[in-house]
Short mmCIF file of C-alpha atoms and ligand atoms in Angstrom, two decimals:
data_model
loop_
_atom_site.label_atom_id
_atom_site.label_comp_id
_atom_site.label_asym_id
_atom_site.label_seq_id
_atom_site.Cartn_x
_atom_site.Cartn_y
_atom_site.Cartn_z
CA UNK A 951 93.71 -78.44 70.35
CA UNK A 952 91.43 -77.40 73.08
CA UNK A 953 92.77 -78.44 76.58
CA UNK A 954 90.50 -81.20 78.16
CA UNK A 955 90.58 -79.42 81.57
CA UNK A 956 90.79 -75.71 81.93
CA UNK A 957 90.53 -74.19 85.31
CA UNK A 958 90.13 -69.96 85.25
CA UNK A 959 90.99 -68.03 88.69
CA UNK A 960 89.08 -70.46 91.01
CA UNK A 961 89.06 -69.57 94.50
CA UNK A 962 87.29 -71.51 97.41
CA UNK A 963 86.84 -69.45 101.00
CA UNK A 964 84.90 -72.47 102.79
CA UNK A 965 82.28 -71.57 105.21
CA UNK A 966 84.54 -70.37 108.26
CA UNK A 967 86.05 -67.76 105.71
CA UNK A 968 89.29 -69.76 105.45
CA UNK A 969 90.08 -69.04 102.04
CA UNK A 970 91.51 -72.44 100.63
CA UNK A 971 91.94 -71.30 96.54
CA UNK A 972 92.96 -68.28 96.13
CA UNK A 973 92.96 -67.73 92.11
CA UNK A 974 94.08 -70.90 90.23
CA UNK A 975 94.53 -70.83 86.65
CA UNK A 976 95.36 -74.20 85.01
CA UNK A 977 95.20 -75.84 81.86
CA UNK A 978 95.51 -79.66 81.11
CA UNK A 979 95.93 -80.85 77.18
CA UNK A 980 94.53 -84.65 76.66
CA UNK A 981 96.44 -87.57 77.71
CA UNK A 982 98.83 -85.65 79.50
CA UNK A 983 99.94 -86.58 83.17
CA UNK A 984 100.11 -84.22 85.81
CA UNK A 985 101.62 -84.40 88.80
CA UNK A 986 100.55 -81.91 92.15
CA UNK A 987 102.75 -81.14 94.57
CA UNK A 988 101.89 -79.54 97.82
CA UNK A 989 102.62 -79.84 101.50
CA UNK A 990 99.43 -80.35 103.56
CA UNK A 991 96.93 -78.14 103.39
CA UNK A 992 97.67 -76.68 100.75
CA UNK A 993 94.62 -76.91 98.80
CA UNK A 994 95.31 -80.01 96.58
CA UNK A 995 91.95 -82.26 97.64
CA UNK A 996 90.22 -78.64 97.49
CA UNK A 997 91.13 -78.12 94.06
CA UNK A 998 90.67 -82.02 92.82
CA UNK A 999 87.07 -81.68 94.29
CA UNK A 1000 85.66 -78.31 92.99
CA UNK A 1001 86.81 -79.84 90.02
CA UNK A 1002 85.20 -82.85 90.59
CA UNK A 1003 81.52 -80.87 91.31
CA UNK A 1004 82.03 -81.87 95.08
CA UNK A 1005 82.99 -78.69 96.84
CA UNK A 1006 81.28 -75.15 95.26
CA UNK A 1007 83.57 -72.51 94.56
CA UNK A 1008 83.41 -69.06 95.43
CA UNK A 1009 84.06 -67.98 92.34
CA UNK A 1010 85.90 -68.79 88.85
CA UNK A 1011 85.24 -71.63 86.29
CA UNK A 1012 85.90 -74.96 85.26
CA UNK A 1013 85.80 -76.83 82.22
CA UNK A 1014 85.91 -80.63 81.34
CA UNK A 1015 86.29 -81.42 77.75
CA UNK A 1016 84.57 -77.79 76.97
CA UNK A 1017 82.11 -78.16 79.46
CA UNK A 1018 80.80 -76.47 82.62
CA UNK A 1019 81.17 -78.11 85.41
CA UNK A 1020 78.16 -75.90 87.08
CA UNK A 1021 76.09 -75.87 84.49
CA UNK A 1022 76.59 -79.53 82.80
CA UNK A 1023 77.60 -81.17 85.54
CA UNK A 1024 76.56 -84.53 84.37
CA UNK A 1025 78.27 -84.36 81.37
CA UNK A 1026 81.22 -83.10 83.33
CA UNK A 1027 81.03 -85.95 85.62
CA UNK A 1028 80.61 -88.96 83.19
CA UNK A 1029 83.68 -87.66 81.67
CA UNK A 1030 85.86 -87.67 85.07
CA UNK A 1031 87.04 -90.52 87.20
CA UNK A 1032 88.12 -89.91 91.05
CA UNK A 1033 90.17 -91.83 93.81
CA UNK A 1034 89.37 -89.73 96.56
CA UNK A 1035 92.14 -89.45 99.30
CA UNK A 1036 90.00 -90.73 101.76
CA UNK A 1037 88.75 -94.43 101.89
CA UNK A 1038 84.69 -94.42 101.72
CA UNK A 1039 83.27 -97.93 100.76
CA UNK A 1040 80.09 -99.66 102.16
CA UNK A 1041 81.85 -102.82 104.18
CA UNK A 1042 79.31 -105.26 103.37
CA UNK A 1043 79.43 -105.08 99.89
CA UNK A 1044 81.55 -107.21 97.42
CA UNK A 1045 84.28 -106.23 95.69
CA UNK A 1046 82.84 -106.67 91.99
CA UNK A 1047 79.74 -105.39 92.71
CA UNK A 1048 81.12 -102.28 94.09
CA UNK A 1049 82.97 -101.58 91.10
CA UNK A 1050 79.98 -102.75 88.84
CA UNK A 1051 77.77 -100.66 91.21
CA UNK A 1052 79.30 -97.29 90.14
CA UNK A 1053 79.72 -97.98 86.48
CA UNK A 1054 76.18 -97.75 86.80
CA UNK A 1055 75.48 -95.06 88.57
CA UNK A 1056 77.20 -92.88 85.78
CA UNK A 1057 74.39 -94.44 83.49
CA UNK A 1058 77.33 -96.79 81.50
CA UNK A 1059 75.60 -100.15 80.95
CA UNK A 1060 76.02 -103.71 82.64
CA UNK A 1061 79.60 -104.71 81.17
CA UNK A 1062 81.17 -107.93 83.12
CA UNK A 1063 83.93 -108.44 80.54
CA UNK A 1064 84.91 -104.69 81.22
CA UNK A 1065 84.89 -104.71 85.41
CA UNK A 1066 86.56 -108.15 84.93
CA UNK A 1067 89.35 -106.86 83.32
CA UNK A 1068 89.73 -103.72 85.23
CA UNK A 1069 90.25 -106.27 88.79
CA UNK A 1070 92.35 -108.23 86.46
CA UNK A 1071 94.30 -105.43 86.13
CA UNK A 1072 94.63 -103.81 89.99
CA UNK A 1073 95.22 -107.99 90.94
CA UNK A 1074 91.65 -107.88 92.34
CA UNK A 1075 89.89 -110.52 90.48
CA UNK A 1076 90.67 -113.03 92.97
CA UNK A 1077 88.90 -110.92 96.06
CA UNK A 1078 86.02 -109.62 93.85
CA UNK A 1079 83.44 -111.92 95.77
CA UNK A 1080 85.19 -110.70 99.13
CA UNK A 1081 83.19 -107.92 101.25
CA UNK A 1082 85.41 -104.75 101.36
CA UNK A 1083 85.67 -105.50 105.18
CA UNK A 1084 87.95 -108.11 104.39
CA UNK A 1085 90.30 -106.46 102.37
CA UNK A 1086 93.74 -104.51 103.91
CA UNK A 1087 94.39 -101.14 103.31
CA UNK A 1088 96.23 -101.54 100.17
CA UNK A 1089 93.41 -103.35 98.79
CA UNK A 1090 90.65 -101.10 99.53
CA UNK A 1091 93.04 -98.70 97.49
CA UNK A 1092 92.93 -100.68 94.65
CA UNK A 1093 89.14 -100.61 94.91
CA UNK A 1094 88.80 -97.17 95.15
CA UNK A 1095 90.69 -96.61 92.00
CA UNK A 1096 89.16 -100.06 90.06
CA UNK A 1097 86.10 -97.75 91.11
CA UNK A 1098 87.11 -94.37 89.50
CA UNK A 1099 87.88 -96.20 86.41
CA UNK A 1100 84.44 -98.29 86.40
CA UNK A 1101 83.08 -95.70 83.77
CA UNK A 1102 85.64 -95.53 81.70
CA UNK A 1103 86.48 -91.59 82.51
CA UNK A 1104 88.77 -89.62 79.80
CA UNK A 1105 90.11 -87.76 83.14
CA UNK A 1106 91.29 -89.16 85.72
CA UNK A 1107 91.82 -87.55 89.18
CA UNK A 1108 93.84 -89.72 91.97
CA UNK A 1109 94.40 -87.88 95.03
CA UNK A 1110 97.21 -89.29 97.01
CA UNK A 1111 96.73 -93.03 95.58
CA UNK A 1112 100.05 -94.36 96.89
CA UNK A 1113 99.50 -93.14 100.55
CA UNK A 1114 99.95 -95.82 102.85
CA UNK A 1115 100.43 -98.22 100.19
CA UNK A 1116 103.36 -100.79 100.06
CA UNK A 1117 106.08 -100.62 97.26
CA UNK A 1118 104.45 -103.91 94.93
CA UNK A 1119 101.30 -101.56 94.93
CA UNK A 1120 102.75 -98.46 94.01
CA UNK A 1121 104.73 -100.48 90.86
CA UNK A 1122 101.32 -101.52 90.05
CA UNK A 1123 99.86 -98.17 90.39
CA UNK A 1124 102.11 -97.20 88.12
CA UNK A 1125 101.77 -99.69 85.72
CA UNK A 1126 98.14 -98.79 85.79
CA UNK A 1127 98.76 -95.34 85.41
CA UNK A 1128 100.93 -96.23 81.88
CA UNK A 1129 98.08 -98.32 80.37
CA UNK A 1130 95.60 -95.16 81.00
CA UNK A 1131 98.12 -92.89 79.24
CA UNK A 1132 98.42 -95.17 76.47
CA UNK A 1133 94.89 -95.17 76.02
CA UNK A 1134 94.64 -91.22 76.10
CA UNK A 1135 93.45 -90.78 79.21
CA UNK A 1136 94.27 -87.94 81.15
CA UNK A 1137 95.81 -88.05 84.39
CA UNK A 1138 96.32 -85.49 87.40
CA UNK A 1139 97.56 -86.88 90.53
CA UNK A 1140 98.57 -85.63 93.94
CA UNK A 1141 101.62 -87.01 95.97
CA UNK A 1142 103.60 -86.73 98.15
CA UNK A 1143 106.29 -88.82 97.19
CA UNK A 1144 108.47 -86.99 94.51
CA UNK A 1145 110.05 -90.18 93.14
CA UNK A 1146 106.26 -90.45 92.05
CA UNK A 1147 106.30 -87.57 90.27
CA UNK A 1148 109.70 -87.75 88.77
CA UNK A 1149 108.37 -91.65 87.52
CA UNK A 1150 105.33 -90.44 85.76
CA UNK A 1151 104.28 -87.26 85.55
CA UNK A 1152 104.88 -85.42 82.25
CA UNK A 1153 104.57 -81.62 84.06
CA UNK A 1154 105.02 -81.12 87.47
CA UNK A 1155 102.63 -78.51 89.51
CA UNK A 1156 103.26 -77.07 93.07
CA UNK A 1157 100.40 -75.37 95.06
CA UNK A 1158 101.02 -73.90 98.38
CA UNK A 1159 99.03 -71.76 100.59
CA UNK A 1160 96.19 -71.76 97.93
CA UNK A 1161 98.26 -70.89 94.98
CA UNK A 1162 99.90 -72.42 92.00
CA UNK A 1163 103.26 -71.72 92.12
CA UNK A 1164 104.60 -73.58 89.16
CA UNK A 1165 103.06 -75.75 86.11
CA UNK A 1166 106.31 -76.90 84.21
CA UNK A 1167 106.96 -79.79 81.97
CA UNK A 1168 108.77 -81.92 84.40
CA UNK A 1169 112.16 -82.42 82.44
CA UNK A 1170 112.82 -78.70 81.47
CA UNK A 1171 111.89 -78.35 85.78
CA UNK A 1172 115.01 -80.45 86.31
CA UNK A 1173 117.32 -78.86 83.97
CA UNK A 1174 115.70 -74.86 84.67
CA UNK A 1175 115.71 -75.41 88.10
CA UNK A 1176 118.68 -77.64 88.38
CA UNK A 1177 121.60 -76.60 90.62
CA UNK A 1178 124.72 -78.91 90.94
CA UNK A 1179 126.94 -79.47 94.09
CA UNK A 1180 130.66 -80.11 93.96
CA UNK A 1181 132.12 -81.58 96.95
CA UNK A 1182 136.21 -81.25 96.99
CA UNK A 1183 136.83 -83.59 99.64
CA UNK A 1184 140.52 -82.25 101.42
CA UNK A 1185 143.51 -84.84 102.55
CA UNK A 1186 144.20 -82.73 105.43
CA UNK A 1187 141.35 -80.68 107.43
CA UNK A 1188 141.32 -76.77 107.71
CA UNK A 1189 140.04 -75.24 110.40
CA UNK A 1190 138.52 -72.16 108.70
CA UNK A 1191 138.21 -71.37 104.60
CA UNK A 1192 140.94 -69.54 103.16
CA UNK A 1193 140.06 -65.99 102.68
CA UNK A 1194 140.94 -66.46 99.46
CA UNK A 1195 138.90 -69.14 98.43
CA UNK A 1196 135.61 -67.11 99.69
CA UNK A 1197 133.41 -66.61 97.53
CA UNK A 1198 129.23 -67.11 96.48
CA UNK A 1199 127.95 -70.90 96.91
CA UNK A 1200 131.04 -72.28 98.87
CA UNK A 1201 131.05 -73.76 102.15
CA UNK A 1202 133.05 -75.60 104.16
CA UNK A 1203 131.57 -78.28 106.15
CA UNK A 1204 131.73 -78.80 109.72
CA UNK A 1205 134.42 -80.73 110.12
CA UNK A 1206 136.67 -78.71 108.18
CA UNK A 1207 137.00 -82.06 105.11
CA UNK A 1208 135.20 -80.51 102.22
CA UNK A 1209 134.47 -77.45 100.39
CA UNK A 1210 130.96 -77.56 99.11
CA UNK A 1211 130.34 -75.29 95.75
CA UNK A 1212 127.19 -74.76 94.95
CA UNK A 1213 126.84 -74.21 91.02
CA UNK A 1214 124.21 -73.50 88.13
CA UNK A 1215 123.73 -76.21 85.87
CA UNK A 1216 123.02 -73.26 82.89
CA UNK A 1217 125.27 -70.65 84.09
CA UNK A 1218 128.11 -69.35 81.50
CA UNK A 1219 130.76 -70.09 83.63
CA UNK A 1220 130.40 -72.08 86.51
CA UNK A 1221 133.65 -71.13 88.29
CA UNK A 1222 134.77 -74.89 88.90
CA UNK A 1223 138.20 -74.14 87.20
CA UNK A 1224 138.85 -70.85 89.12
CA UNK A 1225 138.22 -72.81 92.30
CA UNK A 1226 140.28 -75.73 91.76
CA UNK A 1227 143.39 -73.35 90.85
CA UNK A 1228 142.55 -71.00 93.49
CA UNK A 1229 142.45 -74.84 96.24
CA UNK A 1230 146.04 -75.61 94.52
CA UNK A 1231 147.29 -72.11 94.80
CA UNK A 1232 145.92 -72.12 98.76
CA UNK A 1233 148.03 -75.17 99.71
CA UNK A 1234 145.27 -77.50 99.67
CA UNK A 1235 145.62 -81.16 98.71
CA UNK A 1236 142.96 -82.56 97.40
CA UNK A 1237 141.76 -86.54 98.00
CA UNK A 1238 138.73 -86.66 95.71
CA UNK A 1239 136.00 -84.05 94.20
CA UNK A 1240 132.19 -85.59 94.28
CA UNK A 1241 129.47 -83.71 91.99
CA UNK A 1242 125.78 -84.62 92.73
CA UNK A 1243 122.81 -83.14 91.15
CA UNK A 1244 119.59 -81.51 93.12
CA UNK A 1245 116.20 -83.78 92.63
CA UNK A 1246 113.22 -83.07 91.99
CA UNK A 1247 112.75 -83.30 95.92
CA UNK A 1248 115.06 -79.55 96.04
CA UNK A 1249 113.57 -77.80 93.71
CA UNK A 1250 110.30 -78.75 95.44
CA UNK A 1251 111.38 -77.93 99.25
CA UNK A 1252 113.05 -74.67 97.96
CA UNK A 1253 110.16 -73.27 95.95
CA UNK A 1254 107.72 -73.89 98.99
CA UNK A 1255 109.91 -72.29 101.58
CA UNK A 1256 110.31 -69.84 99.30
CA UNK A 1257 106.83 -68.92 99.11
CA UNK A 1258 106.21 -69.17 102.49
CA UNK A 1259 109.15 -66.73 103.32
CA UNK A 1260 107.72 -64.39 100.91
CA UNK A 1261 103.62 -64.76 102.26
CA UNK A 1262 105.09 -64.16 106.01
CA UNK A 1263 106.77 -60.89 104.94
N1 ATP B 407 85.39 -78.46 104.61
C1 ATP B 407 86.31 -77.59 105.00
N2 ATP B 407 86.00 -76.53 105.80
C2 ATP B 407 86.92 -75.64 106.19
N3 ATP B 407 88.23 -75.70 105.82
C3 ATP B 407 88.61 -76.71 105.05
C4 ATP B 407 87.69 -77.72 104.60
N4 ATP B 407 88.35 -78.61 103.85
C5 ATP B 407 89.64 -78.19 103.82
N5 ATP B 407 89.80 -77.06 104.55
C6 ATP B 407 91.05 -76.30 104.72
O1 ATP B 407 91.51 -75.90 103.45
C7 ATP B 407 92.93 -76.04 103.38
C8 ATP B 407 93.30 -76.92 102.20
O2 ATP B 407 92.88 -78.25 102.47
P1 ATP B 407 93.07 -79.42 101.42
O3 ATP B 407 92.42 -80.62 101.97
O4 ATP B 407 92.64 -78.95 100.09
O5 ATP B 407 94.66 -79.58 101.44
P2 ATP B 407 95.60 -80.67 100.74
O6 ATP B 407 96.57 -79.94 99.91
O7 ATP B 407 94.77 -81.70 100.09
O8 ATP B 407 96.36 -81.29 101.99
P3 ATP B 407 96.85 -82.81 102.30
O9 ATP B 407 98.19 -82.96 101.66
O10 ATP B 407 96.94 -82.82 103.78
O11 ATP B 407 95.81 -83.74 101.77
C9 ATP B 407 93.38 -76.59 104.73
O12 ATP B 407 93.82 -75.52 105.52
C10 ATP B 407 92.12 -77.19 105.31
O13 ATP B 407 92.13 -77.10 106.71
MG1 MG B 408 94.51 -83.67 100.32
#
């Protein structure tokens, strides 16, 4: 099957000559969910809105559902539903007829029972005669996406939609975000809180500096990427490690208590046995061994210092 979004070497350099994209290649099948991850500034909102038809890029192409996005950008459009990062709404207006508002301005007729049920569903439907003024934060969030989704868009962008939002929201959010998957839609967010991504994200991307760095389904991430940590946690406290204990991936912490071992998940041999002989043969006494495994959140802040290791050499 033909990927619903396909995005060939796009790069942005905005007017300045600050060159935001530098070459992204990307390619989205229907109803998947994908998940961006990327410190700030890293080109994220630059990327969602060349896509989008907002920002012009330099160069490269885009694609919506086999589409141009230059040259049938309406098409393109109809097909794509955004929650921009930032919150634009006109104050004075109401709720519902916000959302009712931009259904039609993508040419989709008058549908109450539709926009009902799309408040229903962000817990809106009691404010929708309330001006956006009124609303908090949180609520003007829920607009913006009860907005995006006023169309009925097959592709769905939400750039950072949990930012600043409180935990009942983001539940919600993701709630939402389950109902559109079931229905086919497709989904790419931004965040910035991995738990997000880990929750509901299918693949996992992470842009930095302008680049993709990584597109990987997000369990095979976990387990590829995944290193484990063995804590042996000692009854008495040594002041320095054992020479004969030294080897690759093991510490000893500050305090001279534990030995931390650093291990791959998918290596052969993991050298756990060796070590615990080798802790007995030392003299060591041992009061308890801890494994924990790295998160999403690691494999994210060690691929982006990576990078940026490797782009200031
Ligand atoms: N209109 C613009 N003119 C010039 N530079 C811009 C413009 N918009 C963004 N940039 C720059 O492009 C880079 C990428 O910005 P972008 O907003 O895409 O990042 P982001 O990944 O969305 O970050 P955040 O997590 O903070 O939202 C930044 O260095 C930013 O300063
Ligand atoms: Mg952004």
């Amino acid at each position: 099957m033909a990927p619903i979004l396909s995005v060939r070497d796009l790069r942005k350099t905005y007017d300045g000559g600050f060159e935001a994209l530098k070459g992204v290649t990307l390619e989205i099948e229907q109803g998947e969910i994908l998940a961006l991850l990327g410190p700030n500034g890293a080109g994220k909102t630059t990327l969602i809105s060349t896509i989008c038809g907002l920002t012009v890029p330099t160069s490269g192409t885009v694609t919506v559902g086999g589409f141009d996005i230059a040259r049938d950008y309406r098409k393109t459009r109809s097909l794509i539903g955004l929650v921009p990062q930032d919150i634009a709404l006109e104050p004075f207006e109401t709720v519902y007829r916000t959302v009712s508002f931009s259904r039609g301005l993508f040419g989709k007729p008058r549908n109450d029972a539709f926009v009902g049920e799309v408040l229903k569903k962000l817990s809106l439907w009691d404010k929708k005669d309330s001006q956006i003024k009124e609303l908090s934060g949180g609520m003007k969030r829920r607009v913006l996406i009860a907005k995006a989704l006023s169309h009925e868009p097959r592709v769905l962008f939400l750039d950072e939609p949990t930012a600043g939002v409180d935990v009942a929201l983001r539940k919600d959010m993701w709630d939402v975000v389950d109902g559109l998957r079931a229905d086919g839609v497709t989904i790419i967010l931004t965040t910035h809180y991995i738990e997000e991504a880990e929750a509901i994200a299918d693949r996992v991307g992470v842009i930095n500096g302008g680049r993709i760095l990584l597109v990987e389904d997000k369990d095979a991430l976990m387990v590829q990427m995944g290193k484990k940590q063995l804590d042996v946690i000692l009854t008495d406290p040594v002041d320095a490690l054992p020479e004969s204990l030294a080897r690759p991936g093991l510490e000893l912490s500050a305090d001279g208590t534990r030995l931390v071992y650093s291990y791959d998940t998918k290596a052969e041999r993991t050298g756990i046995t060796r070590l615990l002989q080798d802790v007995a043969e030392a003299g060591l006494v041992l009061r308890d061994v801890q494994t924990r495994e790295s998160s999403l959140e690691d494999i994210f802040v060690g691929l982006v210092e990576e990078h940026s290791a490797g782009e200031a050499s």
